[in-house]
JSON list of C-alpha atoms in Angstrom, two decimals:
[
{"chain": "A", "resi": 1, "resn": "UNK", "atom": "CA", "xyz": [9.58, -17.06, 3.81]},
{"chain": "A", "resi": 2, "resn": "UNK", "atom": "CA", "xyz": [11.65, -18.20, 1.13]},
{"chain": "A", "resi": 3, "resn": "UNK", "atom": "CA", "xyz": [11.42, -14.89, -0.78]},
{"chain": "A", "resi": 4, "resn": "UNK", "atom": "CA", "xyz": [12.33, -11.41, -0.28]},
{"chain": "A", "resi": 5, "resn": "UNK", "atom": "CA", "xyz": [9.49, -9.18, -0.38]},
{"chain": "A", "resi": 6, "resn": "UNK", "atom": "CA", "xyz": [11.33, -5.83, -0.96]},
{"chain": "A", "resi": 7, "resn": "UNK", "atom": "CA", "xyz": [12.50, -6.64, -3.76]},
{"chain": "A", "resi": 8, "resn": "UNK", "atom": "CA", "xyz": [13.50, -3.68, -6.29]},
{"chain": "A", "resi": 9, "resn": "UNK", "atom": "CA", "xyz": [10.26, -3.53, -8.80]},
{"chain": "A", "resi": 10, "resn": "UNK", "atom": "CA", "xyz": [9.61, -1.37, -11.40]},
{"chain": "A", "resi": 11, "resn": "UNK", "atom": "CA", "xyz": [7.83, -0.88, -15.13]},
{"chain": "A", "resi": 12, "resn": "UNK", "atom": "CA", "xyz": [7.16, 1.44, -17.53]},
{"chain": "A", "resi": 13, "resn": "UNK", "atom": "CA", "xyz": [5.20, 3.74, -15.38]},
{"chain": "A", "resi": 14, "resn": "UNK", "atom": "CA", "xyz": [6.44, 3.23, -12.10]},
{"chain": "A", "resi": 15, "resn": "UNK", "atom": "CA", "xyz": [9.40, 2.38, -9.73]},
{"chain": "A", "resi": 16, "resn": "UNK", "atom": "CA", "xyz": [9.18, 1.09, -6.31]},
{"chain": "A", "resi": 17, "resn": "UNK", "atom": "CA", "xyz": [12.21, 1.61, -4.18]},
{"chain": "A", "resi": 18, "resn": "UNK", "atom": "CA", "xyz": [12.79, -0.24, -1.12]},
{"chain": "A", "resi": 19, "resn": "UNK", "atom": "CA", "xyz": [11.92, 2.17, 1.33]},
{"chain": "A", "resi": 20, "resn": "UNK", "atom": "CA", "xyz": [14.80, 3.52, 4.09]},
{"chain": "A", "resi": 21, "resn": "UNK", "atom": "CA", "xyz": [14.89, 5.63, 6.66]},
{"chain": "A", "resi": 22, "resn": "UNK", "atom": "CA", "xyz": [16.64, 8.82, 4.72]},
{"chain": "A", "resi": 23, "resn": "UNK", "atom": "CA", "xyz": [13.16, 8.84, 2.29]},
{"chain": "A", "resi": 24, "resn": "UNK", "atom": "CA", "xyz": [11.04, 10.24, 5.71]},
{"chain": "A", "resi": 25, "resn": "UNK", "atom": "CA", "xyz": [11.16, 14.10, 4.82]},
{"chain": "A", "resi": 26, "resn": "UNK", "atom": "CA", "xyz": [10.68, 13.40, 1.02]},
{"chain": "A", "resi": 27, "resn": "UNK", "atom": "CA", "xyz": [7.51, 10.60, 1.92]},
{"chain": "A", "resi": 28, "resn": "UNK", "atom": "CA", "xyz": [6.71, 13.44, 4.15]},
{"chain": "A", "resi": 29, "resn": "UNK", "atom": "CA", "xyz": [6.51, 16.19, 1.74]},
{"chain": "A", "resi": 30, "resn": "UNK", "atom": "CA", "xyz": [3.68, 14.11, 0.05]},
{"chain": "A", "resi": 31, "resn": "UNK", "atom": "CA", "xyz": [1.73, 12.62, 3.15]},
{"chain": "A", "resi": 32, "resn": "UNK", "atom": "CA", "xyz": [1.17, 16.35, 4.71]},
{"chain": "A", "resi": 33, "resn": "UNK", "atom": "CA", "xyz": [-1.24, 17.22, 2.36]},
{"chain": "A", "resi": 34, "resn": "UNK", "atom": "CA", "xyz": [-4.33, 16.50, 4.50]},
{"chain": "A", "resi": 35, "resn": "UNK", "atom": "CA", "xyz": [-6.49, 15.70, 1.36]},
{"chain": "A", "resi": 36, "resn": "UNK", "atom": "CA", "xyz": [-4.26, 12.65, 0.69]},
{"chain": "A", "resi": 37, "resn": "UNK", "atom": "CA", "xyz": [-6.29, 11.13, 3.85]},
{"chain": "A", "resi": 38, "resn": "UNK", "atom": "CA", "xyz": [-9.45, 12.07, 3.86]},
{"chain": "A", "resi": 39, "resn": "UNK", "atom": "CA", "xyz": [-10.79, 8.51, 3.39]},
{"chain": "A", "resi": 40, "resn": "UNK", "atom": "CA", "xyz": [-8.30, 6.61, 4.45]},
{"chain": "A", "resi": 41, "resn": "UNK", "atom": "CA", "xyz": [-9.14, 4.67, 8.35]},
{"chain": "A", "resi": 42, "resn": "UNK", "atom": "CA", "xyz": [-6.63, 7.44, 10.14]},
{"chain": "A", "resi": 43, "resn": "UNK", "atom": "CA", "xyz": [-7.24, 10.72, 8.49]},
{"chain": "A", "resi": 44, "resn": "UNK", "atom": "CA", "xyz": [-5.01, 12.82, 10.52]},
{"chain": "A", "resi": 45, "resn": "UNK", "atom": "CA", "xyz": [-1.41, 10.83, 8.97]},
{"chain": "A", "resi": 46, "resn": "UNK", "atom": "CA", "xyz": [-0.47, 14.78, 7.53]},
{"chain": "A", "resi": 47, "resn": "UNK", "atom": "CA", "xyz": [0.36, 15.63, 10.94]},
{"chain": "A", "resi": 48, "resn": "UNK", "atom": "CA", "xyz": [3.99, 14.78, 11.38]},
{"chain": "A", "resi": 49, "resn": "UNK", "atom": "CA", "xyz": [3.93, 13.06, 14.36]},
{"chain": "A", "resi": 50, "resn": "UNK", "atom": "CA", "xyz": [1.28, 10.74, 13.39]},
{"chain": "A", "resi": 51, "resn": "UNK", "atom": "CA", "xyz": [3.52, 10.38, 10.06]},
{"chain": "A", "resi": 52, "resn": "UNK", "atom": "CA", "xyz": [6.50, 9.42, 11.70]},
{"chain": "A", "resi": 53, "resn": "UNK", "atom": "CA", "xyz": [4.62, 6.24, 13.53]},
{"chain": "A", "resi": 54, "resn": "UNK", "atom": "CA", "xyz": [3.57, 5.16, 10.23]},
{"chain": "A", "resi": 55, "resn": "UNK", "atom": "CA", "xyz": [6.43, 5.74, 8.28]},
{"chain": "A", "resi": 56, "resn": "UNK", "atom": "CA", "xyz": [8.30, 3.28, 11.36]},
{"chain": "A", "resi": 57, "resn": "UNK", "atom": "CA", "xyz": [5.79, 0.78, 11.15]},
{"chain": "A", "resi": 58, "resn": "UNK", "atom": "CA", "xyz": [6.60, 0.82, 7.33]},
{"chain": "A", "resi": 59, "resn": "UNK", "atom": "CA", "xyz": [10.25, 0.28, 7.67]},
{"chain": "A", "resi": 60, "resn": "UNK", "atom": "CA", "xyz": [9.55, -2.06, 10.49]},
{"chain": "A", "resi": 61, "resn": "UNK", "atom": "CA", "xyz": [7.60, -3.82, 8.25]},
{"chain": "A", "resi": 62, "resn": "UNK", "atom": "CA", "xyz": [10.37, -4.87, 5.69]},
{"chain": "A", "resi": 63, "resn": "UNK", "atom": "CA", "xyz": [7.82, -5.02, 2.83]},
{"chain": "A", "resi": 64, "resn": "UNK", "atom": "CA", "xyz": [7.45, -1.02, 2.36]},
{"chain": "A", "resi": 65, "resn": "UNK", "atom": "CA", "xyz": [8.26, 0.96, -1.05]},
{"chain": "A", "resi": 66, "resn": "UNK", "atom": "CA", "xyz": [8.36, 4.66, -2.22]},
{"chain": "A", "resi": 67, "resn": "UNK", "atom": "CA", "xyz": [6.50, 4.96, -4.83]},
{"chain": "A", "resi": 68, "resn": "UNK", "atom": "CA", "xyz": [8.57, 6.83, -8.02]},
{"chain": "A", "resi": 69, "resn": "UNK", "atom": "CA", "xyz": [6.64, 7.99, -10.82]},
{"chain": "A", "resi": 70, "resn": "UNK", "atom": "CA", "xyz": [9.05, 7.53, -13.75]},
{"chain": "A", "resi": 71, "resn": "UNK", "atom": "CA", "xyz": [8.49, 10.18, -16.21]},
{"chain": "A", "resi": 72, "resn": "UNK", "atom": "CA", "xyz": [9.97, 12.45, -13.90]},
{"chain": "A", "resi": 73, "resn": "UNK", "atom": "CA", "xyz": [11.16, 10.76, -10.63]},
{"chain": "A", "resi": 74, "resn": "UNK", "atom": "CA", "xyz": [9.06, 12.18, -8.42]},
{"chain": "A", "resi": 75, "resn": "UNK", "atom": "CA", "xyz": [8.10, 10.31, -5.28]},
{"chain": "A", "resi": 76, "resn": "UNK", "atom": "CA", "xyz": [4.52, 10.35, -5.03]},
{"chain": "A", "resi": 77, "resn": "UNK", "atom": "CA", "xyz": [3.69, 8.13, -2.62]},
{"chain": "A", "resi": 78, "resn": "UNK", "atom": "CA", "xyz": [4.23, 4.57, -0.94]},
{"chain": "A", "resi": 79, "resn": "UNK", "atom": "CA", "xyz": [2.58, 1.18, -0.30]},
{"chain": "A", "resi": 80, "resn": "UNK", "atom": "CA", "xyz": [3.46, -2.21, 0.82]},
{"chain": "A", "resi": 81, "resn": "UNK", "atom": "CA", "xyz": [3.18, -6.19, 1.59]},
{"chain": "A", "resi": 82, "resn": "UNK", "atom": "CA", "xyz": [3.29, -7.12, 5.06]},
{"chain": "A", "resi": 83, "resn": "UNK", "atom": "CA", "xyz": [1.46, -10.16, 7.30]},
{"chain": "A", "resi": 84, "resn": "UNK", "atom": "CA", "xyz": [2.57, -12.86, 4.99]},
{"chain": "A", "resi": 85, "resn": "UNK", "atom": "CA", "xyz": [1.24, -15.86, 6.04]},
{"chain": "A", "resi": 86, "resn": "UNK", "atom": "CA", "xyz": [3.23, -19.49, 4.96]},
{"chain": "A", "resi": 87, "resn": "UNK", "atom": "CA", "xyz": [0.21, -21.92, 5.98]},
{"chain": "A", "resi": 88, "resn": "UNK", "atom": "CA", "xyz": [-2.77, -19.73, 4.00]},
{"chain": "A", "resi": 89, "resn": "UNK", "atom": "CA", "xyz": [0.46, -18.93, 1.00]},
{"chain": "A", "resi": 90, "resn": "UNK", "atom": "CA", "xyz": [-1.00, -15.73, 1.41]},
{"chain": "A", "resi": 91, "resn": "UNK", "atom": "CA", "xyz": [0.01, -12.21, 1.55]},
{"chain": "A", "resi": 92, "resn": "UNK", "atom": "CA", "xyz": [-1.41, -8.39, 2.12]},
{"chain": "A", "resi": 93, "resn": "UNK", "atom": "CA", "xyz": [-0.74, -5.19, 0.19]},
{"chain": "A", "resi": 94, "resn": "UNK", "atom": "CA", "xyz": [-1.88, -2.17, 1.89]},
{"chain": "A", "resi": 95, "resn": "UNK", "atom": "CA", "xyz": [-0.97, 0.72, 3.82]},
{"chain": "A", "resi": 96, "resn": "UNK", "atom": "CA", "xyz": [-0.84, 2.65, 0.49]},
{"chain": "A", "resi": 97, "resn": "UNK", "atom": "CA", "xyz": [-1.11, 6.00, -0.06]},
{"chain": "A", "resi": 98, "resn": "UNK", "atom": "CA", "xyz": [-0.46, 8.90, -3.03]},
{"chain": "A", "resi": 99, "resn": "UNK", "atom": "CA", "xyz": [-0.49, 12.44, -3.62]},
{"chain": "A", "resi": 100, "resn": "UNK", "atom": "CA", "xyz": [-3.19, 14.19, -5.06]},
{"chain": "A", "resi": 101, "resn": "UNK", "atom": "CA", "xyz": [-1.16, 15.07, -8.40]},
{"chain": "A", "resi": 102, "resn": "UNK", "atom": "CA", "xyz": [-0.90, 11.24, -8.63]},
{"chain": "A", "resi": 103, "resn": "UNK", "atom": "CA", "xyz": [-4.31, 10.91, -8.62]},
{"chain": "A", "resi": 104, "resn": "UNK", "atom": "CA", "xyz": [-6.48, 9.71, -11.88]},
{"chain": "A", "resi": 105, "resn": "UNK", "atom": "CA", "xyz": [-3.31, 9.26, -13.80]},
{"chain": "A", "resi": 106, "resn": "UNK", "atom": "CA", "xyz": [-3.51, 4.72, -13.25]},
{"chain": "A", "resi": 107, "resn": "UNK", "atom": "CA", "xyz": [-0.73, 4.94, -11.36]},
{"chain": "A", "resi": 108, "resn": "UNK", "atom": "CA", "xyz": [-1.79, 3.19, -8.65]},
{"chain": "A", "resi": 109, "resn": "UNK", "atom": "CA", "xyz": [-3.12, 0.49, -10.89]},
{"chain": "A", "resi": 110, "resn": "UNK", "atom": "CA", "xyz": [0.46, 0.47, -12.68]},
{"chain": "A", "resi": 111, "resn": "UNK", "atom": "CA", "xyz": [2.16, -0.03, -8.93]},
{"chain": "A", "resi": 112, "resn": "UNK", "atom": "CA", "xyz": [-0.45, -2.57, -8.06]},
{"chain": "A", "resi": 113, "resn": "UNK", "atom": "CA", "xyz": [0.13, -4.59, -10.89]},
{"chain": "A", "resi": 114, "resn": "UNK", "atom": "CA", "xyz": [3.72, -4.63, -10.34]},
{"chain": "A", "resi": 115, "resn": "UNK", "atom": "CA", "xyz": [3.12, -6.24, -7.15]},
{"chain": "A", "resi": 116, "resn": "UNK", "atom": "CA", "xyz": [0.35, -8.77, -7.81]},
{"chain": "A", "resi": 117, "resn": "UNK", "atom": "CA", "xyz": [3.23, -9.76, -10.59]},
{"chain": "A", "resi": 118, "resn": "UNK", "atom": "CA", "xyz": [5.62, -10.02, -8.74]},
{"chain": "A", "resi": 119, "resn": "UNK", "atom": "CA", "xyz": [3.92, -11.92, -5.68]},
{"chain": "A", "resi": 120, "resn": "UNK", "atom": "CA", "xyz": [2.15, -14.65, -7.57]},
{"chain": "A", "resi": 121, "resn": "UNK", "atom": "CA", "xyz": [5.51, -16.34, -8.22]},
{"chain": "A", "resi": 122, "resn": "UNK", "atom": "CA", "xyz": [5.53, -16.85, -4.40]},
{"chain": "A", "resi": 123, "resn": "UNK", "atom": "CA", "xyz": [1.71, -16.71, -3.06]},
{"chain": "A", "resi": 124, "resn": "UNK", "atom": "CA", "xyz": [-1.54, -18.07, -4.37]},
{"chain": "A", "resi": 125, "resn": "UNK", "atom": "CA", "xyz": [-3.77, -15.21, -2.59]},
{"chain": "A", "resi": 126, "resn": "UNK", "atom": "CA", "xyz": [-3.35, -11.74, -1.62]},
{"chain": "A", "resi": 127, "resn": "UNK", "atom": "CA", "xyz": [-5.78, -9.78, 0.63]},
{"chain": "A", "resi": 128, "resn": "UNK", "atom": "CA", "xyz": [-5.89, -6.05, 1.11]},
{"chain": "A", "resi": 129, "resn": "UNK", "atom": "CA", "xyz": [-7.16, -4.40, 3.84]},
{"chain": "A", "resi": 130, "resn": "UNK", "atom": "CA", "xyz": [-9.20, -0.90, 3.20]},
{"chain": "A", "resi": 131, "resn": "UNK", "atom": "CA", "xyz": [-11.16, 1.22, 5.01]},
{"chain": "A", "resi": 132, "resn": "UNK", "atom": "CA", "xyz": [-14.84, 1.23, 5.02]},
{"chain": "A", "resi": 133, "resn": "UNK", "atom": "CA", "xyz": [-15.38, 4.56, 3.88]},
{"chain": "A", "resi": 134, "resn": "UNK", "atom": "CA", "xyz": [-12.29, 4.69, 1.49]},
{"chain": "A", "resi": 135, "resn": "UNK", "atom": "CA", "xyz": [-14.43, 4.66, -1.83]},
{"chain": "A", "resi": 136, "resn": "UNK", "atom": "CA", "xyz": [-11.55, 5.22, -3.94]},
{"chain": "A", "resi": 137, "resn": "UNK", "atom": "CA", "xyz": [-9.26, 2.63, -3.04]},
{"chain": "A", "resi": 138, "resn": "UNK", "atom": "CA", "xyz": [-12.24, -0.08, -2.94]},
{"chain": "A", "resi": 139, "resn": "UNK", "atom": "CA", "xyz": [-13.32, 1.01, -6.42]},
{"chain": "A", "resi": 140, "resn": "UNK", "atom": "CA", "xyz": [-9.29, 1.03, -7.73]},
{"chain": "A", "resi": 141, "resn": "UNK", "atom": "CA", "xyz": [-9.19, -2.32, -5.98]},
{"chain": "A", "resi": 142, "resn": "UNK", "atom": "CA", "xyz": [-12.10, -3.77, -7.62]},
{"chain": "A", "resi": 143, "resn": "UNK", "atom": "CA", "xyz": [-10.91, -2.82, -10.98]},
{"chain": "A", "resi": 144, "resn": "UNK", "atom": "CA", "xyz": [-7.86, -5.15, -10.85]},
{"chain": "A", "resi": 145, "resn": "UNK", "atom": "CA", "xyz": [-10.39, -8.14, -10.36]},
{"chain": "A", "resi": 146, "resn": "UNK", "atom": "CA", "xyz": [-10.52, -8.16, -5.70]},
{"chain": "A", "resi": 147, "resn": "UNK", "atom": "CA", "xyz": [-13.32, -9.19, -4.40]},
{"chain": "A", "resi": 148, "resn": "UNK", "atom": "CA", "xyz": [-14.89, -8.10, -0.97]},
{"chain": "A", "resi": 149, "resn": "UNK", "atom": "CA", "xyz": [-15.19, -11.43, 1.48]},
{"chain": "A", "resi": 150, "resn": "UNK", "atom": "CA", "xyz": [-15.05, -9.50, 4.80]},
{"chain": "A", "resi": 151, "resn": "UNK", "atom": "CA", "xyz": [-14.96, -6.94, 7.19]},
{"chain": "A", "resi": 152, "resn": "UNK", "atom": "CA", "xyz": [-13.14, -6.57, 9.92]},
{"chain": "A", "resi": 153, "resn": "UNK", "atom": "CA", "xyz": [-11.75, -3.95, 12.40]},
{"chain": "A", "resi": 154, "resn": "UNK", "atom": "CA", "xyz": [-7.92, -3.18, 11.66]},
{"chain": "A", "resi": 155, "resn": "UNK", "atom": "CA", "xyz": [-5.67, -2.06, 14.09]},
{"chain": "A", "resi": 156, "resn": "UNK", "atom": "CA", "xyz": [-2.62, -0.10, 12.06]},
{"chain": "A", "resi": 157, "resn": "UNK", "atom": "CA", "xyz": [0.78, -0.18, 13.55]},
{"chain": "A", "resi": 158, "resn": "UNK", "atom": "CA", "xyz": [0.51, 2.26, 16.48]},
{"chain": "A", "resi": 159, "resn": "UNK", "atom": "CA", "xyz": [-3.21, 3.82, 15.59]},
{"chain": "A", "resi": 160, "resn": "UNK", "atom": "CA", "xyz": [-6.56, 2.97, 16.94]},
{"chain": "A", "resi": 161, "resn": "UNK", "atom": "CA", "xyz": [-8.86, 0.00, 15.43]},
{"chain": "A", "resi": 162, "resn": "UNK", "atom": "CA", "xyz": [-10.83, 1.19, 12.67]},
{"chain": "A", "resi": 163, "resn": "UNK", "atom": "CA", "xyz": [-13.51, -0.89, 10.37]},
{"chain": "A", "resi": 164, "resn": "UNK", "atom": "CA", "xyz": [-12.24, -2.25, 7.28]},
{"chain": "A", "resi": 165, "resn": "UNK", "atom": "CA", "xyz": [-13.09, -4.38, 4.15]},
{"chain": "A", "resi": 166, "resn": "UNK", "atom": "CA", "xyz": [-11.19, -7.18, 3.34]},
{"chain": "A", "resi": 167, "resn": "UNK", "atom": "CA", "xyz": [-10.34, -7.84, -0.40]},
{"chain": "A", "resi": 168, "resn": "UNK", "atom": "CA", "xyz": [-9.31, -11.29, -2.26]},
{"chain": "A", "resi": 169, "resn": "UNK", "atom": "CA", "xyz": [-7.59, -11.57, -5.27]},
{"chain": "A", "resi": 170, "resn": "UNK", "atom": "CA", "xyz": [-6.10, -15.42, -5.98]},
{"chain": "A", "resi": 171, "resn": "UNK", "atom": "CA", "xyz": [-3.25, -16.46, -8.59]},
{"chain": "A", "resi": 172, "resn": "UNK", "atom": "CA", "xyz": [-5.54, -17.93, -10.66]},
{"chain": "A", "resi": 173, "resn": "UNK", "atom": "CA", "xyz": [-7.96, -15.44, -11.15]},
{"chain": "A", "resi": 174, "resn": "UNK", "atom": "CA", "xyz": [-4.99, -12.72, -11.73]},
{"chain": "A", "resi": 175, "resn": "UNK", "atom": "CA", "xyz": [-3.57, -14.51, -14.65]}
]
């Protein structure tokens, strides 16, 4: 990879900070809501111990953000690119999440966009992974112009295989 993919992004709405170990408690304070999870594949992530493997699988990763909204620097959540892959010049984004007071406000959208910006100078095609019953996330995903071209069972960094749709968006469809 001839890129760095936790890179420092931000615009008007949001900022997304290369995420460290010190942000766990302050991630935390957002992912222990237990609504956040409800459809996402592992639904019991507000439980701190389940937290704290995905929170390490999201530093191991190397591609993991906090998610700052920027009219009032709050965190409100995180997300991420990880499997990048050099022969397919692909890329995923995933492993998001947000707190409900986030929620309906297109911030999401705004963080999204940020990175499909940001990755097209390197990639031609980004997939996302989401859960089969996560409604919301396939409908936010759709509106930035993903398509559904699979399903497949996902095993998350230390969590149990779980059934998920696979979602394309390529370079030239994005701009």
């Amino acid at each position: 990879m001839d890129f760095s993919i936790q890179e420092r992004l931000q615009n008007d709405s949001v900022l997304l900070e290369p995420l460290c170990e010190a942000d766990f408690e302050e991630l935390y304070q957002v992912a222990s809501d237990p609504t956040v999870w409800e459809q996402h594949p592992n639904k019991n992530r507000w439980k701190k111990d389940v937290f704290k493997t995905f929170f390490v699988g999201a530093i191991q990763s190397k591609g993991a953000f906090k998610v700052i909204e920027k009219n009032n620097g709050k965190t409100i959540g995180s997300t991420r690119f990880y499997d990048f892959d050099k022969e397919a010049n692909s890329i995923h984004i995933g492993y998001t999440f947000y707190g409900t007071e986030s929620w309906g406000k297109g911030l999401n959208h705004a963080a999204k966009t940020l990175m499909l910006d940001f990755i097209f100078q390197h990639v031609s095609k980004v997939l996302f992974h989401i859960g089969a019953v996560n409604i919301r996330s396939q409908k936010s995903i759709e509106k930035l112009g993903a398509t559904k071209i699979d399903e497949l069972v996902v095993a998350y960094f230390g969590e149990e295989p779980k059934l998920n749709f696979v979602y394309c968006i390529s370079r030239n469809k994005w701009v």
